[in-house]
């Protein structure tokens, strides 16, 4: 069934939202997703190190705050993504990563705080990684799966905007993985 678009719905009213740029939160967020170490099983190279982390209290890995809008073409979904610092073995903490369920939809990430990488890939074998630091905007084009990686000592906080109908496809990345991963080597991030 074709999804409705904004043009076929009632005109909604404007609204405004307060964002904590340094804290990485969105006041009045109705959707709050939190992923812990135990939610990341299967994503890191060093599975034993991840299990140690889970056993040691299963810390929060990352959070996403959203004030949702209708998931219809014409609307823009937006969120704050807050990825905490840490390593699993030698691999920096990262998000699961995903394609969009509607693959031809792009996304903009504006980094507000911290440092790291946006790691990206396409299904036809291309790979790229862009540095994220405060003030850096990363454009994730349509058809690129994307994952953020925190290589710093403080939260990596980004503001994201994408077409509201995009959705998330985690399944393909859970099986394919990303060809590029970011490890700490002699204290420095290295993309391998
Ligand atoms: C939305 C988007 C971000 C991520 C967030 C968490 O399309 O890319 O808001 O959802 O950074 O990462 P995932 O969704 O990969 O667990
Ligand atoms: Zn996305």
Short mmCIF file of C-alpha atoms and ligand atoms in Angstrom, two decimals:
data_model
loop_
_atom_site.label_atom_id
_atom_site.label_comp_id
_atom_site.label_asym_id
_atom_site.label_seq_id
_atom_site.Cartn_x
_atom_site.Cartn_y
_atom_site.Cartn_z
CA UNK A 1 0.00 0.00 0.00
CA UNK A 2 1.33 3.45 -0.87
CA UNK A 3 2.13 5.50 2.22
CA UNK A 4 0.18 8.73 2.61
CA UNK A 5 2.11 11.89 1.97
CA UNK A 6 1.85 15.17 3.81
CA UNK A 7 -0.07 16.73 0.94
CA UNK A 8 -2.97 14.30 1.45
CA UNK A 9 -3.19 15.01 5.20
CA UNK A 10 -4.48 17.93 7.23
CA UNK A 11 -2.06 20.83 7.52
CA UNK A 12 -0.32 20.49 10.89
CA UNK A 13 0.76 23.36 13.09
CA UNK A 14 4.37 24.50 13.42
CA UNK A 15 6.21 23.65 16.60
CA UNK A 16 9.57 24.31 18.21
CA UNK A 17 11.84 22.10 20.29
CA UNK A 18 14.67 22.93 22.68
CA UNK A 19 17.87 20.96 22.15
CA UNK A 20 20.67 20.66 24.70
CA UNK A 21 23.60 21.08 22.32
CA UNK A 22 26.26 20.10 24.86
CA UNK A 23 24.25 17.60 26.91
CA UNK A 24 22.92 15.87 23.80
CA UNK A 25 19.25 15.84 24.64
CA UNK A 26 15.96 17.08 23.29
CA UNK A 27 13.49 18.52 25.76
CA UNK A 28 10.05 16.94 25.49
CA UNK A 29 11.34 14.05 23.39
CA UNK A 30 8.53 11.51 23.06
CA UNK A 31 10.73 8.73 21.69
CA UNK A 32 13.83 7.86 23.66
CA UNK A 33 15.85 4.88 22.51
CA UNK A 34 18.68 3.59 24.66
CA UNK A 35 20.98 0.79 23.57
CA UNK A 36 23.19 -1.00 26.08
CA UNK A 37 26.25 -3.19 25.61
CA UNK A 38 24.01 -6.27 25.62
CA UNK A 39 22.10 -4.87 22.62
CA UNK A 40 25.37 -4.85 20.63
CA UNK A 41 26.04 -8.61 20.61
CA UNK A 42 27.34 -9.66 17.21
CA UNK A 43 28.60 -6.21 16.22
CA UNK A 44 32.12 -6.09 17.71
CA UNK A 45 35.18 -8.09 16.71
CA UNK A 46 36.03 -8.99 20.34
CA UNK A 47 32.94 -10.82 21.62
CA UNK A 48 34.59 -11.79 24.92
CA UNK A 49 35.37 -8.12 25.69
CA UNK A 50 31.74 -7.22 25.03
CA UNK A 51 30.56 -9.95 27.42
CA UNK A 52 32.91 -8.59 30.10
CA UNK A 53 31.29 -5.20 29.64
CA UNK A 54 27.81 -6.71 29.92
CA UNK A 55 28.83 -8.59 33.09
CA UNK A 56 30.34 -5.42 34.55
CA UNK A 57 26.98 -3.61 34.57
CA UNK A 58 25.86 -3.54 30.96
CA UNK A 59 26.48 0.20 30.45
CA UNK A 60 24.46 2.43 28.20
CA UNK A 61 26.10 2.65 24.74
CA UNK A 62 24.01 5.25 22.98
CA UNK A 63 20.76 7.16 23.08
CA UNK A 64 18.48 8.66 20.45
CA UNK A 65 15.93 11.37 21.23
CA UNK A 66 13.08 12.18 18.85
CA UNK A 67 10.02 14.38 18.84
CA UNK A 68 8.23 12.44 16.14
CA UNK A 69 6.47 13.83 13.11
CA UNK A 70 4.16 11.81 10.82
CA UNK A 71 6.16 9.19 8.89
CA UNK A 72 4.96 10.57 5.57
CA UNK A 73 6.76 11.83 2.47
CA UNK A 74 7.10 15.59 2.73
CA UNK A 75 7.87 15.56 6.47
CA UNK A 76 11.37 15.56 7.92
CA UNK A 77 12.25 13.33 10.86
CA UNK A 78 15.02 14.63 13.09
CA UNK A 79 16.78 13.44 16.20
CA UNK A 80 19.68 13.82 18.58
CA UNK A 81 22.05 10.89 18.63
CA UNK A 82 24.36 10.58 21.66
CA UNK A 83 27.06 7.92 21.52
CA UNK A 84 29.10 7.49 24.69
CA UNK A 85 32.89 6.98 24.68
CA UNK A 86 34.54 3.63 25.19
CA UNK A 87 36.17 0.60 23.60
CA UNK A 88 35.21 -3.05 23.27
CA UNK A 89 38.64 -4.67 23.21
CA UNK A 90 40.40 -2.31 20.78
CA UNK A 91 37.30 -1.26 18.86
CA UNK A 92 35.69 2.09 19.58
CA UNK A 93 32.05 2.18 20.64
CA UNK A 94 29.73 2.54 17.70
CA UNK A 95 26.08 2.46 16.70
CA UNK A 96 24.59 -0.64 15.07
CA UNK A 97 24.25 1.13 11.73
CA UNK A 98 21.55 0.66 9.15
CA UNK A 99 20.32 1.23 5.64
CA UNK A 100 17.10 3.12 5.36
CA UNK A 101 14.10 0.94 4.69
CA UNK A 102 13.28 3.25 1.80
CA UNK A 103 16.80 2.97 0.36
CA UNK A 104 16.67 6.09 -1.80
CA UNK A 105 16.53 8.45 1.19
CA UNK A 106 19.47 10.54 2.41
CA UNK A 107 20.41 11.82 5.86
CA UNK A 108 22.26 14.81 7.27
CA UNK A 109 24.33 14.50 10.44
CA UNK A 110 25.56 17.71 12.06
CA UNK A 111 28.15 16.97 14.75
CA UNK A 112 27.57 19.09 17.86
CA UNK A 113 30.17 17.66 20.22
CA UNK A 114 32.87 15.03 20.45
CA UNK A 115 34.91 13.34 17.76
CA UNK A 116 34.64 10.25 15.66
CA UNK A 117 33.69 8.95 12.25
CA UNK A 118 30.65 8.34 10.14
CA UNK A 119 31.37 4.99 8.52
CA UNK A 120 29.37 4.23 5.38
CA UNK A 121 28.94 1.54 2.75
CA UNK A 122 26.77 0.65 -0.22
CA UNK A 123 25.36 -2.76 -1.09
CA UNK A 124 27.43 -2.74 -4.33
CA UNK A 125 30.73 -2.61 -2.43
CA UNK A 126 31.67 1.04 -1.96
CA UNK A 127 32.95 2.20 1.43
CA UNK A 128 33.77 5.59 2.94
CA UNK A 129 34.34 7.21 6.32
CA UNK A 130 34.06 10.89 7.18
CA UNK A 131 35.48 12.53 10.27
CA UNK A 132 32.99 13.97 12.75
CA UNK A 133 33.90 16.91 14.96
CA UNK A 134 31.85 19.84 16.21
CA UNK A 135 30.60 21.87 13.26
CA UNK A 136 31.18 19.13 10.70
CA UNK A 137 28.19 18.10 8.62
CA UNK A 138 28.17 14.69 6.98
CA UNK A 139 25.85 14.08 4.06
CA UNK A 140 24.86 10.43 3.84
CA UNK A 141 23.52 10.03 0.28
CA UNK A 142 20.66 7.71 -0.64
CA UNK A 143 21.60 3.98 -0.62
CA UNK A 144 24.48 4.35 1.87
CA UNK A 145 24.30 2.40 5.14
CA UNK A 146 25.72 4.48 8.00
CA UNK A 147 27.12 4.00 11.47
CA UNK A 148 28.74 6.51 13.86
CA UNK A 149 31.87 5.67 15.84
CA UNK A 150 33.10 7.61 18.88
CA UNK A 151 36.91 7.88 18.93
CA UNK A 152 37.09 10.58 21.62
CA UNK A 153 36.83 10.79 25.39
CA UNK A 154 33.43 12.50 25.57
CA UNK A 155 29.99 11.81 24.08
CA UNK A 156 29.71 12.07 20.30
CA UNK A 157 26.56 14.13 19.80
CA UNK A 158 24.89 14.72 16.44
CA UNK A 159 21.72 16.26 15.14
CA UNK A 160 20.24 14.15 12.33
CA UNK A 161 17.60 14.98 9.74
CA UNK A 162 16.11 12.60 7.18
CA UNK A 163 12.92 12.03 5.20
CA UNK A 164 10.21 10.97 7.63
CA UNK A 165 9.22 7.93 5.59
CA UNK A 166 12.80 6.54 5.49
CA UNK A 167 12.52 3.87 8.21
CA UNK A 168 15.44 1.68 9.38
CA UNK A 169 16.74 -1.57 7.92
CA UNK A 170 19.04 -3.16 10.52
CA UNK A 171 18.84 -6.71 9.20
CA UNK A 172 21.11 -6.34 6.16
CA UNK A 173 23.88 -4.64 8.14
CA UNK A 174 23.62 -7.18 10.96
CA UNK A 175 24.53 -9.87 8.42
CA UNK A 176 26.82 -7.92 6.00
CA UNK A 177 28.70 -5.75 8.50
CA UNK A 178 30.79 -2.75 7.35
CA UNK A 179 34.07 -3.30 5.48
CA UNK A 180 35.69 -0.45 7.45
CA UNK A 181 35.94 -0.57 11.25
CA UNK A 182 37.70 1.79 13.64
CA UNK A 183 40.22 0.45 16.17
CA UNK A 184 42.43 2.06 18.79
CA UNK A 185 46.05 1.37 17.88
CA UNK A 186 48.74 2.86 20.13
CA UNK A 187 46.10 5.23 21.48
CA UNK A 188 45.07 6.51 18.03
CA UNK A 189 42.06 5.72 15.88
CA UNK A 190 42.89 3.66 12.80
CA UNK A 191 40.36 2.70 10.12
CA UNK A 192 40.93 -0.90 9.07
C1 LIG B 1 18.33 7.79 11.74
C2 LIG B 1 19.77 7.72 12.08
C3 LIG B 1 20.20 7.99 13.50
C4 LIG B 1 20.49 6.65 14.17
C5 LIG B 1 21.13 6.73 15.53
C6 LIG B 1 21.30 5.35 16.16
O1 LIG B 1 18.10 7.41 10.43
O2 LIG B 1 20.59 7.41 11.27
O3 LIG B 1 19.26 8.69 14.22
O4 LIG B 1 19.27 5.94 14.25
O5 LIG B 1 22.36 7.33 15.43
O6 LIG B 1 21.94 4.45 15.31
P1 LIG B 1 21.26 3.07 14.88
O7 LIG B 1 19.86 3.42 14.42
O8 LIG B 1 22.08 2.56 13.76
O9 LIG B 1 21.21 2.16 16.05
ZN1 LIG B 2 19.78 6.75 9.26
#
